[in-house]
PDB file of C-alpha atoms in Angstrom:
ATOM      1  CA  UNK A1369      23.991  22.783  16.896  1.00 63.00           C
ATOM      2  CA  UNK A1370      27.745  23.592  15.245  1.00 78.00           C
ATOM      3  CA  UNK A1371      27.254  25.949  12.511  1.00 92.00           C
ATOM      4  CA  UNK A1372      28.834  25.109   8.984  1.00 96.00           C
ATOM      5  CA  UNK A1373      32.157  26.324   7.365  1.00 96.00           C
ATOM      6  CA  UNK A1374      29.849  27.323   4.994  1.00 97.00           C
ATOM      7  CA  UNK A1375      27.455  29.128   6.928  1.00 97.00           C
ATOM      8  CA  UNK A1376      30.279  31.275   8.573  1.00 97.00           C
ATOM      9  CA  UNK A1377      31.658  32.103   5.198  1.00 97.00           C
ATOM     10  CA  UNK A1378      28.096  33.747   4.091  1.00 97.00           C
ATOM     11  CA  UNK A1379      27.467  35.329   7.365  1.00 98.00           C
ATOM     12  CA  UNK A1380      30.906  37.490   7.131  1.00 97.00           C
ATOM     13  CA  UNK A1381      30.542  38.124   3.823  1.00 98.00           C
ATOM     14  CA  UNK A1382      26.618  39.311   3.868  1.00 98.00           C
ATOM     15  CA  UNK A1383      27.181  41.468   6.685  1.00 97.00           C
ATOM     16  CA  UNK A1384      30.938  42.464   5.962  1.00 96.00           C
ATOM     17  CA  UNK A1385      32.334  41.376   9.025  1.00 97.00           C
ATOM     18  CA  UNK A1386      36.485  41.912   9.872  1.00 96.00           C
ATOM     19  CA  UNK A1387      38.362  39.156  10.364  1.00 95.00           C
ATOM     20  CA  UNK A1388      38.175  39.775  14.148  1.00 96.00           C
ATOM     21  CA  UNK A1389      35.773  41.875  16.392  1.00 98.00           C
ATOM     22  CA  UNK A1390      34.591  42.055  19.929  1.00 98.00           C
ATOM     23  CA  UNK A1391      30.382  41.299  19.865  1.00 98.00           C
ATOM     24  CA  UNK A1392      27.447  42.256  22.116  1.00 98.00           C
ATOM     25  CA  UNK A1393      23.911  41.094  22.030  1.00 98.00           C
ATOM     26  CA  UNK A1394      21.035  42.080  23.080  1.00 96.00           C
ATOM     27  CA  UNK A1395      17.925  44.704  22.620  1.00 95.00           C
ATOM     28  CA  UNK A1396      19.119  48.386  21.977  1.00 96.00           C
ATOM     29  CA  UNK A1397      17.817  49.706  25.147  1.00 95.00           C
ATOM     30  CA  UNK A1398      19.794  51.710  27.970  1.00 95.00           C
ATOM     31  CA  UNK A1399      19.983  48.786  30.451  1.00 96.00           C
ATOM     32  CA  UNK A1400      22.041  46.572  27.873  1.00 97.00           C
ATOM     33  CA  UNK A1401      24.746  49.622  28.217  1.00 97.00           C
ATOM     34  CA  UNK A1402      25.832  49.892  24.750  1.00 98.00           C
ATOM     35  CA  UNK A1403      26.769  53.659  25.149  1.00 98.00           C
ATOM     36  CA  UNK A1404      29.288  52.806  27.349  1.00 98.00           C
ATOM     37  CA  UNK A1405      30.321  50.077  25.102  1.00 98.00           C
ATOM     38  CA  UNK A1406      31.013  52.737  22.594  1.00 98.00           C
ATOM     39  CA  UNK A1407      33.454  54.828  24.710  1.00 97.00           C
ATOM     40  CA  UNK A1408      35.086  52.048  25.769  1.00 97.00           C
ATOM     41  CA  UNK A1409      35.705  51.342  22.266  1.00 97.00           C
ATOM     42  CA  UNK A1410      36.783  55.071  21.504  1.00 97.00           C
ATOM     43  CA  UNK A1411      39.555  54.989  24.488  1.00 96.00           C
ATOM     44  CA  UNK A1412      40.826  51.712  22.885  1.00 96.00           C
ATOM     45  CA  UNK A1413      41.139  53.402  19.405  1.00 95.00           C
ATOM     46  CA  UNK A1414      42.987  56.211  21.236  1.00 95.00           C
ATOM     47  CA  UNK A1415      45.323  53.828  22.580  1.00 93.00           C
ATOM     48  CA  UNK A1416      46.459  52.478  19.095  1.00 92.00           C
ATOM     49  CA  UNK A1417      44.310  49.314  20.087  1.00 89.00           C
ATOM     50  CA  UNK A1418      41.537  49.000  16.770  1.00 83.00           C
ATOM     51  CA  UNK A1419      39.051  46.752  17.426  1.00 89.00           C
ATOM     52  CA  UNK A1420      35.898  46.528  15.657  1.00 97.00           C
ATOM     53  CA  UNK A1421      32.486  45.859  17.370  1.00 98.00           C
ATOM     54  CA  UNK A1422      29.323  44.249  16.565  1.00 98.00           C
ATOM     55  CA  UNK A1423      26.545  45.224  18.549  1.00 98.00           C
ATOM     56  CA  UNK A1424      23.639  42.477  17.549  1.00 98.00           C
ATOM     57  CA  UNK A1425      19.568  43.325  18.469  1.00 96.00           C
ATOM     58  CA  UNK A1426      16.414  44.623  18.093  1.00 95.00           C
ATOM     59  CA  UNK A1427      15.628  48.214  18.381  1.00 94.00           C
ATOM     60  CA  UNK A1428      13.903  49.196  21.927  1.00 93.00           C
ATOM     61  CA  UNK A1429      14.325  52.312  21.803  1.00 92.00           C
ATOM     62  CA  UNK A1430      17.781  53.361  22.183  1.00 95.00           C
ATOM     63  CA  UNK A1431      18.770  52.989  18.335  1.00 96.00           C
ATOM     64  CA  UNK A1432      19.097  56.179  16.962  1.00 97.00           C
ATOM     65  CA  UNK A1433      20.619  57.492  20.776  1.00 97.00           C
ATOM     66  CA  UNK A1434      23.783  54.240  20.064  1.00 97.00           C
ATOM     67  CA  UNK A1435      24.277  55.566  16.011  1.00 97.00           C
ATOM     68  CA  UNK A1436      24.330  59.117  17.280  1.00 97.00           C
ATOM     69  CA  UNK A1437      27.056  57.831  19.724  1.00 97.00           C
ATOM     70  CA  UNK A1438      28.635  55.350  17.314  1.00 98.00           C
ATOM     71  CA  UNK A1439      29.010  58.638  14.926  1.00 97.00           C
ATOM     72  CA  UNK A1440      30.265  61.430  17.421  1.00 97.00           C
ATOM     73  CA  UNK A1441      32.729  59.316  18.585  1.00 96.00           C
ATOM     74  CA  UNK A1442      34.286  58.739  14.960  1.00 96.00           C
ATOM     75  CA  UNK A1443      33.632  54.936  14.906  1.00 97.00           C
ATOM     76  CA  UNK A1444      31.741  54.628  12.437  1.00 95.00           C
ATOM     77  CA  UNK A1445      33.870  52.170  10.810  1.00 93.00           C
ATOM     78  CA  UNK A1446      34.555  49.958  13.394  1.00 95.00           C
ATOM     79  CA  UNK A1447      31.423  49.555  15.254  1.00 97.00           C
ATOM     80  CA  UNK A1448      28.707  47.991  13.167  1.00 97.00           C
ATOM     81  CA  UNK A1449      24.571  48.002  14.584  1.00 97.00           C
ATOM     82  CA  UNK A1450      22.616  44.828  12.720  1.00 97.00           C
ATOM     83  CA  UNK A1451      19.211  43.866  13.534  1.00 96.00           C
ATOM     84  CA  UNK A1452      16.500  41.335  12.870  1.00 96.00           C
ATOM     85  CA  UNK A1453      19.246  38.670  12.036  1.00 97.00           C
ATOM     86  CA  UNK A1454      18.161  34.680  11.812  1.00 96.00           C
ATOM     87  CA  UNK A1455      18.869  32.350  14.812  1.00 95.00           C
ATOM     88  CA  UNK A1456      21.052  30.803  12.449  1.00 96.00           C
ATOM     89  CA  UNK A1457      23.071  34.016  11.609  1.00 97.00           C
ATOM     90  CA  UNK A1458      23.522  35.143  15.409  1.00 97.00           C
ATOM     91  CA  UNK A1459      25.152  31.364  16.146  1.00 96.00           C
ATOM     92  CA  UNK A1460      27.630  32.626  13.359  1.00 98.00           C
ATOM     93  CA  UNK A1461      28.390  35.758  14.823  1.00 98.00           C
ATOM     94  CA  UNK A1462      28.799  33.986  18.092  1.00 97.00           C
ATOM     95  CA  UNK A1463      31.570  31.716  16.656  1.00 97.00           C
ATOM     96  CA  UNK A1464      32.947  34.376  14.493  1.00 98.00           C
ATOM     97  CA  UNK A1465      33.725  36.947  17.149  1.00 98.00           C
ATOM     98  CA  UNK A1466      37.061  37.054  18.634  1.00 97.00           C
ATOM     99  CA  UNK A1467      35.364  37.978  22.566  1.00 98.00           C
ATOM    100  CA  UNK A1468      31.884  38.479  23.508  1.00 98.00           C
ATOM    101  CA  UNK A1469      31.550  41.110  25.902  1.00 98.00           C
ATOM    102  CA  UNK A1470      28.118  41.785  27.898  1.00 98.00           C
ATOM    103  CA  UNK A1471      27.826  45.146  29.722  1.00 98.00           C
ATOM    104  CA  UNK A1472      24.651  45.136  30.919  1.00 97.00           C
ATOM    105  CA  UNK A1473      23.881  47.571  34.015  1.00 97.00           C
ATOM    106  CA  UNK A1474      21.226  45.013  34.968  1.00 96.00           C
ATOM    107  CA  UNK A1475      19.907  41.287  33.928  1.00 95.00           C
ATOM    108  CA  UNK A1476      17.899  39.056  34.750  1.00 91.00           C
ATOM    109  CA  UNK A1477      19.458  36.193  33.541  1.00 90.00           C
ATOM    110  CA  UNK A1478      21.818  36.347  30.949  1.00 90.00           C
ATOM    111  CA  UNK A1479      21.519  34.217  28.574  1.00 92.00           C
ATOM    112  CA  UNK A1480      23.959  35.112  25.795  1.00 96.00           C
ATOM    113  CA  UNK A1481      26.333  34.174  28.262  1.00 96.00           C
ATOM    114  CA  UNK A1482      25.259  30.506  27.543  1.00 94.00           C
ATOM    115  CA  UNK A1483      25.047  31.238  24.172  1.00 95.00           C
ATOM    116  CA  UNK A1484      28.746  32.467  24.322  1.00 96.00           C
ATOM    117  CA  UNK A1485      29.867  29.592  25.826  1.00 95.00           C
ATOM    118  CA  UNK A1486      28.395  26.982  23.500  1.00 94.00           C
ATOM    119  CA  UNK A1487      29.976  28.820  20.996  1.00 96.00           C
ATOM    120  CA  UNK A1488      33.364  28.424  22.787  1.00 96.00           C
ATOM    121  CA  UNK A1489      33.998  32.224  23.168  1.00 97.00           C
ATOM    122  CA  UNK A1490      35.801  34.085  25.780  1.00 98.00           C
ATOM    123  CA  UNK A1491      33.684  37.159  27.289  1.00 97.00           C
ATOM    124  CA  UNK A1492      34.039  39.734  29.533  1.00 98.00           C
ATOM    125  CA  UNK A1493      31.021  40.390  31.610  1.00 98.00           C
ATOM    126  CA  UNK A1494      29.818  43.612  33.778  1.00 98.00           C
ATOM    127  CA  UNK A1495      29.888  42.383  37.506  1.00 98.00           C
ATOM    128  CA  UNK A1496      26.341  41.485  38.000  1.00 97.00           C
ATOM    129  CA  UNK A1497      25.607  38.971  40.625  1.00 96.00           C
ATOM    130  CA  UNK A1498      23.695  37.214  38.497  1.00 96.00           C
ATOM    131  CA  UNK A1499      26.348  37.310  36.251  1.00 97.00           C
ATOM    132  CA  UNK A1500      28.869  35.940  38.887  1.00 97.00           C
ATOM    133  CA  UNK A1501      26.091  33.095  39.829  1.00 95.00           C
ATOM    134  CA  UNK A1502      26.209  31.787  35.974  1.00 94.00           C
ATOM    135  CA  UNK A1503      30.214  31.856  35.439  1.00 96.00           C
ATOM    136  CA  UNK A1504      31.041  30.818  38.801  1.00 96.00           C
ATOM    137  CA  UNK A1505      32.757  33.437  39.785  1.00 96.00           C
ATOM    138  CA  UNK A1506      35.451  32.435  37.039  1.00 96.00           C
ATOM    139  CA  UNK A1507      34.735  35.004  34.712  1.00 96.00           C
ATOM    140  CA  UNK A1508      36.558  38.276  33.791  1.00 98.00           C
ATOM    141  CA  UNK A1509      33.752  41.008  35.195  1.00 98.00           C
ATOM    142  CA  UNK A1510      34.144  44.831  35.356  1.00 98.00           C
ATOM    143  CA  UNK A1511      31.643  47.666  37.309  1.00 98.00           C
ATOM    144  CA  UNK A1512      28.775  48.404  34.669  1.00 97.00           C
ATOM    145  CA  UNK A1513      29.325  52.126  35.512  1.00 97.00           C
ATOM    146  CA  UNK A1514      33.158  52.366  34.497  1.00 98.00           C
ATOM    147  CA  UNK A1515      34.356  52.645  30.980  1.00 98.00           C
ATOM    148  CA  UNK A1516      37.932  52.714  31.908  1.00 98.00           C
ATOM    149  CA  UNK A1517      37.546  49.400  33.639  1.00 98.00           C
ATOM    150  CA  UNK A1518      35.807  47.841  31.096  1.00 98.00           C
ATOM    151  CA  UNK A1519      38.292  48.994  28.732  1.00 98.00           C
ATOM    152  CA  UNK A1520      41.092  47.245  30.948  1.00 97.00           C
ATOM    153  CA  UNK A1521      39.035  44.105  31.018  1.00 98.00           C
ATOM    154  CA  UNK A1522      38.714  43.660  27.176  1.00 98.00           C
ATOM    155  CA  UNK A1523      42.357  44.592  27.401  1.00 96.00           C
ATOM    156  CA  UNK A1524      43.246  41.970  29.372  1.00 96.00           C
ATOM    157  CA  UNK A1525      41.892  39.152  27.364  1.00 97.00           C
ATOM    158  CA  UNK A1526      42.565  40.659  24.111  1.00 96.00           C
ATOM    159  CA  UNK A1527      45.719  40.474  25.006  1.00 95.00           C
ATOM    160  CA  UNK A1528      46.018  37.278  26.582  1.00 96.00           C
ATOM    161  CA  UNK A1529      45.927  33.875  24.634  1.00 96.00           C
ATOM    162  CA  UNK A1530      46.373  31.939  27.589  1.00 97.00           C
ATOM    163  CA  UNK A1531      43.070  33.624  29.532  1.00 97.00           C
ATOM    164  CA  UNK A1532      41.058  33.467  25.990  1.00 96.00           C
ATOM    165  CA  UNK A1533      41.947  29.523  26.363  1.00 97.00           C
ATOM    166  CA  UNK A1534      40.967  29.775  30.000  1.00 97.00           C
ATOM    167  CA  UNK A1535      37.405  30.800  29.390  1.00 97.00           C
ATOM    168  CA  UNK A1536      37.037  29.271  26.851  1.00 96.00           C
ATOM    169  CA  UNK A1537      37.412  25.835  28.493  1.00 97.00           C
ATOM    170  CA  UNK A1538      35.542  26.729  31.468  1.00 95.00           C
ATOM    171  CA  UNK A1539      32.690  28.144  29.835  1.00 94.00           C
ATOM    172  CA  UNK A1540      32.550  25.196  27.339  1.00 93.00           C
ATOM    173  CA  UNK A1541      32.449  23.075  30.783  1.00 92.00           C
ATOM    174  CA  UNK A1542      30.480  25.217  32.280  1.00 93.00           C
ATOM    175  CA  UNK A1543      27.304  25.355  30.039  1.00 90.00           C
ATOM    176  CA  UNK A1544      26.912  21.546  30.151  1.00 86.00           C
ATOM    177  CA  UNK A1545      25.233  22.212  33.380  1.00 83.00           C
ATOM    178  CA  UNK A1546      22.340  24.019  31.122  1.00 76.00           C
ATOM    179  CA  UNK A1547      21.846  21.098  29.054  1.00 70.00           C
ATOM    180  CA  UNK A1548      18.523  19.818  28.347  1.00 64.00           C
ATOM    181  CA  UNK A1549      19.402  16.909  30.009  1.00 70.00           C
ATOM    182  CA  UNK A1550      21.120  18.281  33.057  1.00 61.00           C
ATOM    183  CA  UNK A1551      17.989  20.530  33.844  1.00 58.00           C
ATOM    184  CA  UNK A1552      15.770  17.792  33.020  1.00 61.00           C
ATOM    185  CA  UNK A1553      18.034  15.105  35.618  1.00 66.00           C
ATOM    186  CA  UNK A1554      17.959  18.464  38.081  1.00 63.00           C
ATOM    187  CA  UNK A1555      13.695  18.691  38.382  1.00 69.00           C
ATOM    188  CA  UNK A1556      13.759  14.800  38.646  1.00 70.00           C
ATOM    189  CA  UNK A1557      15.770  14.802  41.432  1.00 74.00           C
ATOM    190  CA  UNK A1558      13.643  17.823  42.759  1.00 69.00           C
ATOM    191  CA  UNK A1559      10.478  15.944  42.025  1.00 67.00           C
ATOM    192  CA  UNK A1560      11.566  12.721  43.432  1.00 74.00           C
ATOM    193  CA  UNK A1561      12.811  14.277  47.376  1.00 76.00           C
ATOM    194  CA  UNK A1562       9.493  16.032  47.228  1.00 78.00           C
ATOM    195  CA  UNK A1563       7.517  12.600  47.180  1.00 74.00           C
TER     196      UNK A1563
END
C-alpha cells in the first residue's frame, strides 16, 4: 500500500523529521547494533558529513544504554529514538528516509529489508548471510563489528546518486519475489511435484 502525500506531510511534521536522514528499524536490543550505529554516526559528524538518524522500535532492553550513547557522543540533535509508532507511520518513515541502513550483528530474517524495498529505498546492510541470501548478493553490506566500514558504506551511497538509483531498482525488482502471489505460485508448485 503507497502511503499519501498527505500522510507523509503529518508524519514529518508530528515527529519533526529533517528533510533527509538515514533510518534503522528494529527492537532496541544489542543484536540490532544500534551502538555502533551511533559511532558511525559520530565519525561522520567529525568528517563535516551531518546526517541525521532515526532509529525506529520498541524498547527490549537496550533503551536507556542507545540515549546514554546518543548523548555522550553529542548527537543529540541528529539522532532521534521513537517508539510505539502505527504501521501506517513506519511506511512513512520508510519512504521518507533518504537510506535505510540495517546493522544487525545477527538476523534471522530480515524483514525491513523487504519493507525497504517496497518503499523504494536504498540500504546498506551488515554482511549477514542471510542478508546476502535476500539481496542477492547485490546489496551494499559491511562487517557488523566495524564502525569505520560501516561508515564508508553509508558513505558510499550517500554520496552516490547513481548507486541510490541502483538499489533502488533492484530492490524494487527484487521484493516482487515476496509477493503474496509469488509465495503463494512457489508452495503450489511445491505441493504439486510432491503429488
Amino acid at each position: 500500500d503507497r502511503v499519501s502525500e498527505s500522510d507523509l506531510r503529518t508524519v514529518r511534521l508530528k515527529y519533526a523529521l529533517p528533510e533527509e536522514f538515514i533510518l534503522a528499524v528494529g527492537h532496541f536490543e544489542r543484536r540490532k547494533n544500534y551502538l555502533r550505529l551511533i559511532d558511525a554516526m559520530a565519525r561522520l559528524r567529525d568528517r563535516g558529513r551531518s546526517c541525521a538518524l532515526l532509529i525506529v522500535g520498541n524498547d527490549s532492553g537496550l533503551g536507556k544504554t542507545i540515549q546514554e550513547r546518543i548523548e555522550s557522543a553529542h548527537l543529540s540533535g541528529c539522532v532521534k529514538v521513537l517508539s510505539d509508532l502505527s504501521d501506517l507511520e513506519v511506511r512513512c518513515v520508510y519512504t521518507l528516509c533518504s537510506l535505510f541502513v540495517f546493522p544487525s550483528s545477527y538476523e534471522g530474517f530480515g524483514i525491513p529489508i523487504l519493507e525497504a524495498m517496497a518503499a523504494k529505498r536504498p540500504m546498506v546492510l551488515s554482511d549477514l548471510p542471510v542478508f546476502r541470501e535476500i539481496t542477492q548478493d547485490r546489496g551494499v553490506y559491511f562487517p557488523h563489528d566495524n564502525v569505520e566500514l560501516m561508515v564508508l558504506a553509508i558513505e558510499s551511497v550517500l554520496s552516490s546518486s547513481s548507486e541510490r538509483a541502483r538499489l533502488v531498482e533492484y530492490g524494487n525488482e527484487r521484493v516482487q519475489a515476496f509477493s503474496f502471489q509469488s509465495l503463494a505460485a512457489q508452495v503450489e508448485r511445491l505441493y504439486r511435484s510432491l503429488i
